[in-house]
């Protein structure tokens, strides 16, 4: 039998490739708000990260998250996202 196709994505932080369902989607919605999409269903431009704080920080520091989402993340938004990410990373 042919193996089922598993969607894979590249982490915007460490650039590792993993199955999509093991990753966290970060999305920019139509209003330009960046959100961590735990349902995978938010419409907008998204990118994927491993559920690890180091990948999150790497993606922010290298600017690859901003590039992938075609947005610059304001420091005020960054604080809220950091908190949301910490909660998420501590549950995995
Ligand atoms: Zn990663």
mmCIF file with all atom_site columns, C-alpha atoms and ligand atoms in Angstrom:
data_model
loop_
_atom_site.group_PDB
_atom_site.id
_atom_site.type_symbol
_atom_site.label_atom_id
_atom_site.label_alt_id
_atom_site.label_comp_id
_atom_site.label_asym_id
_atom_site.label_entity_id
_atom_site.label_seq_id
_atom_site.pdbx_PDB_ins_code
_atom_site.Cartn_x
_atom_site.Cartn_y
_atom_site.Cartn_z
_atom_site.occupancy
_atom_site.B_iso_or_equiv
_atom_site.pdbx_formal_charge
_atom_site.auth_seq_id
_atom_site.auth_comp_id
_atom_site.auth_asym_id
_atom_site.auth_atom_id
_atom_site.pdbx_PDB_model_num
ATOM   1  C  CA  . UNK A 1 1  ? 0.000  0.000  0.000  1.00 0.00 ? 1  UNK A CA  1
ATOM   2  C  CA  . UNK A 1 2  ? 1.150  3.495  -0.770 1.00 0.00 ? 2  UNK A CA  1
ATOM   3  C  CA  . UNK A 1 3  ? 1.990  5.432  2.401  1.00 0.00 ? 3  UNK A CA  1
ATOM   4  C  CA  . UNK A 1 4  ? -0.359 8.293  3.135  1.00 0.00 ? 4  UNK A CA  1
ATOM   5  C  CA  . UNK A 1 5  ? 1.051  11.621 2.206  1.00 0.00 ? 5  UNK A CA  1
ATOM   6  C  CA  . UNK A 1 6  ? 2.177  13.486 5.303  1.00 0.00 ? 6  UNK A CA  1
ATOM   7  C  CA  . UNK A 1 7  ? 2.335  17.234 4.894  1.00 0.00 ? 7  UNK A CA  1
ATOM   8  C  CA  . UNK A 1 8  ? 5.649  18.612 6.059  1.00 0.00 ? 8  UNK A CA  1
ATOM   9  C  CA  . UNK A 1 9  ? 6.746  22.129 6.806  1.00 0.00 ? 9  UNK A CA  1
ATOM   10 C  CA  . UNK A 1 10 ? 10.018 23.929 7.442  1.00 0.00 ? 10 UNK A CA  1
ATOM   11 C  CA  . UNK A 1 11 ? 10.502 25.624 10.793 1.00 0.00 ? 11 UNK A CA  1
ATOM   12 C  CA  . UNK A 1 12 ? 11.048 29.372 10.432 1.00 0.00 ? 12 UNK A CA  1
ATOM   13 C  CA  . UNK A 1 13 ? 13.492 29.169 13.340 1.00 0.00 ? 13 UNK A CA  1
ATOM   14 C  CA  . UNK A 1 14 ? 15.806 26.181 13.047 1.00 0.00 ? 14 UNK A CA  1
ATOM   15 C  CA  . UNK A 1 15 ? 14.876 25.372 9.396  1.00 0.00 ? 15 UNK A CA  1
ATOM   16 C  CA  . UNK A 1 16 ? 14.255 21.748 10.264 1.00 0.00 ? 16 UNK A CA  1
ATOM   17 C  CA  . UNK A 1 17 ? 11.583 19.919 8.342  1.00 0.00 ? 17 UNK A CA  1
ATOM   18 C  CA  . UNK A 1 18 ? 8.856  18.190 10.346 1.00 0.00 ? 18 UNK A CA  1
ATOM   19 C  CA  . UNK A 1 19 ? 5.352  16.863 9.887  1.00 0.00 ? 19 UNK A CA  1
ATOM   20 C  CA  . UNK A 1 20 ? 2.941  19.750 9.877  1.00 0.00 ? 20 UNK A CA  1
ATOM   21 C  CA  . UNK A 1 21 ? 0.876  18.395 12.764 1.00 0.00 ? 21 UNK A CA  1
ATOM   22 C  CA  . UNK A 1 22 ? 3.919  18.505 15.069 1.00 0.00 ? 22 UNK A CA  1
ATOM   23 C  CA  . UNK A 1 23 ? 4.402  22.171 14.379 1.00 0.00 ? 23 UNK A CA  1
ATOM   24 C  CA  . UNK A 1 24 ? 2.826  25.388 15.502 1.00 0.00 ? 24 UNK A CA  1
ATOM   25 C  CA  . UNK A 1 25 ? 1.352  27.716 12.946 1.00 0.00 ? 25 UNK A CA  1
ATOM   26 C  CA  . UNK A 1 26 ? 1.889  31.425 13.326 1.00 0.00 ? 26 UNK A CA  1
ATOM   27 C  CA  . UNK A 1 27 ? -0.433 33.477 11.222 1.00 0.00 ? 27 UNK A CA  1
ATOM   28 C  CA  . UNK A 1 28 ? -0.986 37.048 10.196 1.00 0.00 ? 28 UNK A CA  1
ATOM   29 C  CA  . UNK A 1 29 ? -4.650 37.735 9.689  1.00 0.00 ? 29 UNK A CA  1
ATOM   30 C  CA  . UNK A 1 30 ? -6.170 40.245 7.314  1.00 0.00 ? 30 UNK A CA  1
ATOM   31 C  CA  . UNK A 1 31 ? -6.036 43.036 9.856  1.00 0.00 ? 31 UNK A CA  1
ATOM   32 C  CA  . UNK A 1 32 ? -2.264 42.558 10.157 1.00 0.00 ? 32 UNK A CA  1
ATOM   33 C  CA  . UNK A 1 33 ? -2.418 40.977 13.594 1.00 0.00 ? 33 UNK A CA  1
ATOM   34 C  CA  . UNK A 1 34 ? 0.052  38.194 14.295 1.00 0.00 ? 34 UNK A CA  1
ATOM   35 C  CA  . UNK A 1 35 ? -1.391 35.279 16.232 1.00 0.00 ? 35 UNK A CA  1
ATOM   36 C  CA  . UNK A 1 36 ? -0.352 31.801 17.269 1.00 0.00 ? 36 UNK A CA  1
ATOM   37 C  CA  . UNK A 1 37 ? -2.852 29.592 15.520 1.00 0.00 ? 37 UNK A CA  1
ATOM   38 C  CA  . UNK A 1 38 ? -3.436 26.503 17.617 1.00 0.00 ? 38 UNK A CA  1
ATOM   39 C  CA  . UNK A 1 39 ? -6.409 25.385 15.564 1.00 0.00 ? 39 UNK A CA  1
ATOM   40 C  CA  . UNK A 1 40 ? -4.609 25.685 12.234 1.00 0.00 ? 40 UNK A CA  1
ATOM   41 C  CA  . UNK A 1 41 ? -7.711 27.292 10.826 1.00 0.00 ? 41 UNK A CA  1
ATOM   42 C  CA  . UNK A 1 42 ? -7.127 31.016 10.999 1.00 0.00 ? 42 UNK A CA  1
ATOM   43 C  CA  . UNK A 1 43 ? -7.210 32.537 7.546  1.00 0.00 ? 43 UNK A CA  1
ATOM   44 C  CA  . UNK A 1 44 ? -4.226 34.549 6.527  1.00 0.00 ? 44 UNK A CA  1
ATOM   45 C  CA  . UNK A 1 45 ? -0.583 34.192 5.749  1.00 0.00 ? 45 UNK A CA  1
ATOM   46 C  CA  . UNK A 1 46 ? 1.010  31.586 7.945  1.00 0.00 ? 46 UNK A CA  1
ATOM   47 C  CA  . UNK A 1 47 ? 4.349  30.053 8.748  1.00 0.00 ? 47 UNK A CA  1
ATOM   48 C  CA  . UNK A 1 48 ? 5.361  27.110 10.889 1.00 0.00 ? 48 UNK A CA  1
ATOM   49 C  CA  . UNK A 1 49 ? 7.637  26.651 13.876 1.00 0.00 ? 49 UNK A CA  1
ATOM   50 C  CA  . UNK A 1 50 ? 8.641  23.794 16.146 1.00 0.00 ? 50 UNK A CA  1
ATOM   51 C  CA  . UNK A 1 51 ? 6.892  24.158 19.513 1.00 0.00 ? 51 UNK A CA  1
ATOM   52 C  CA  . UNK A 1 52 ? 10.135 25.263 21.130 1.00 0.00 ? 52 UNK A CA  1
ATOM   53 C  CA  . UNK A 1 53 ? 11.055 28.599 22.619 1.00 0.00 ? 53 UNK A CA  1
ATOM   54 C  CA  . UNK A 1 54 ? 14.447 28.550 20.915 1.00 0.00 ? 54 UNK A CA  1
ATOM   55 C  CA  . UNK A 1 55 ? 12.853 28.265 17.485 1.00 0.00 ? 55 UNK A CA  1
ATOM   56 C  CA  . UNK A 1 56 ? 10.490 31.122 18.267 1.00 0.00 ? 56 UNK A CA  1
ATOM   57 C  CA  . UNK A 1 57 ? 13.368 33.330 19.401 1.00 0.00 ? 57 UNK A CA  1
ATOM   58 C  CA  . UNK A 1 58 ? 15.527 32.359 16.490 1.00 0.00 ? 58 UNK A CA  1
ATOM   59 C  CA  . UNK A 1 59 ? 12.749 33.147 14.035 1.00 0.00 ? 59 UNK A CA  1
ATOM   60 C  CA  . UNK A 1 60 ? 12.280 36.572 15.610 1.00 0.00 ? 60 UNK A CA  1
ATOM   61 C  CA  . UNK A 1 61 ? 15.978 37.358 15.905 1.00 0.00 ? 61 UNK A CA  1
ATOM   62 C  CA  . UNK A 1 62 ? 16.886 36.394 12.372 1.00 0.00 ? 62 UNK A CA  1
ATOM   63 C  CA  . UNK A 1 63 ? 13.826 38.190 11.036 1.00 0.00 ? 63 UNK A CA  1
ATOM   64 C  CA  . UNK A 1 64 ? 12.668 35.059 9.274  1.00 0.00 ? 64 UNK A CA  1
ATOM   65 C  CA  . UNK A 1 65 ? 9.266  35.187 10.962 1.00 0.00 ? 65 UNK A CA  1
ATOM   66 C  CA  . UNK A 1 66 ? 8.752  38.784 9.871  1.00 0.00 ? 66 UNK A CA  1
ATOM   67 C  CA  . UNK A 1 67 ? 9.887  37.869 6.357  1.00 0.00 ? 67 UNK A CA  1
ATOM   68 C  CA  . UNK A 1 68 ? 7.635  34.830 6.137  1.00 0.00 ? 68 UNK A CA  1
ATOM   69 C  CA  . UNK A 1 69 ? 4.627  36.836 7.269  1.00 0.00 ? 69 UNK A CA  1
ATOM   70 C  CA  . UNK A 1 70 ? 5.674  39.964 5.361  1.00 0.00 ? 70 UNK A CA  1
ATOM   71 C  CA  . UNK A 1 71 ? 5.195  42.094 8.434  1.00 0.00 ? 71 UNK A CA  1
ATOM   72 C  CA  . UNK A 1 72 ? 7.329  43.717 11.087 1.00 0.00 ? 72 UNK A CA  1
ATOM   73 C  CA  . UNK A 1 73 ? 6.342  42.753 14.591 1.00 0.00 ? 73 UNK A CA  1
ATOM   74 C  CA  . UNK A 1 74 ? 5.864  45.759 16.850 1.00 0.00 ? 74 UNK A CA  1
ATOM   75 C  CA  . UNK A 1 75 ? 7.484  45.517 20.297 1.00 0.00 ? 75 UNK A CA  1
ATOM   76 C  CA  . UNK A 1 76 ? 4.034  45.809 21.906 1.00 0.00 ? 76 UNK A CA  1
ATOM   77 C  CA  . UNK A 1 77 ? 2.759  42.838 19.910 1.00 0.00 ? 77 UNK A CA  1
ATOM   78 C  CA  . UNK A 1 78 ? 5.935  40.948 20.560 1.00 0.00 ? 78 UNK A CA  1
ATOM   79 C  CA  . UNK A 1 79 ? 5.343  40.988 24.337 1.00 0.00 ? 79 UNK A CA  1
ATOM   80 C  CA  . UNK A 1 80 ? 1.908  39.407 23.971 1.00 0.00 ? 80 UNK A CA  1
ATOM   81 C  CA  . UNK A 1 81 ? 3.213  36.847 21.502 1.00 0.00 ? 81 UNK A CA  1
ATOM   82 C  CA  . UNK A 1 82 ? 6.101  35.945 23.793 1.00 0.00 ? 82 UNK A CA  1
ATOM   83 C  CA  . UNK A 1 83 ? 3.608  35.243 26.582 1.00 0.00 ? 83 UNK A CA  1
ATOM   84 C  CA  . UNK A 1 84 ? 1.360  33.187 24.325 1.00 0.00 ? 84 UNK A CA  1
ATOM   85 C  CA  . UNK A 1 85 ? 4.373  31.260 23.078 1.00 0.00 ? 85 UNK A CA  1
ATOM   86 C  CA  . UNK A 1 86 ? 5.626  30.538 26.607 1.00 0.00 ? 86 UNK A CA  1
ATOM   87 C  CA  . UNK A 1 87 ? 2.265  29.067 27.526 1.00 0.00 ? 87 UNK A CA  1
ATOM   88 C  CA  . UNK A 1 88 ? 2.231  26.955 24.423 1.00 0.00 ? 88 UNK A CA  1
ATOM   89 C  CA  . UNK A 1 89 ? 5.840  25.788 24.764 1.00 0.00 ? 89 UNK A CA  1
ATOM   90 C  CA  . UNK A 1 90 ? 5.286  24.804 28.390 1.00 0.00 ? 90 UNK A CA  1
ATOM   91 C  CA  . UNK A 1 91 ? 2.374  22.543 27.468 1.00 0.00 ? 91 UNK A CA  1
ATOM   92 C  CA  . UNK A 1 92 ? 4.328  20.457 24.962 1.00 0.00 ? 92 UNK A CA  1
HETATM 93 ZN ZN1 . LIG B 2 .  ? 12.506 24.662 14.836 1.00 0.00 ? 1  LIG B ZN1 1
#
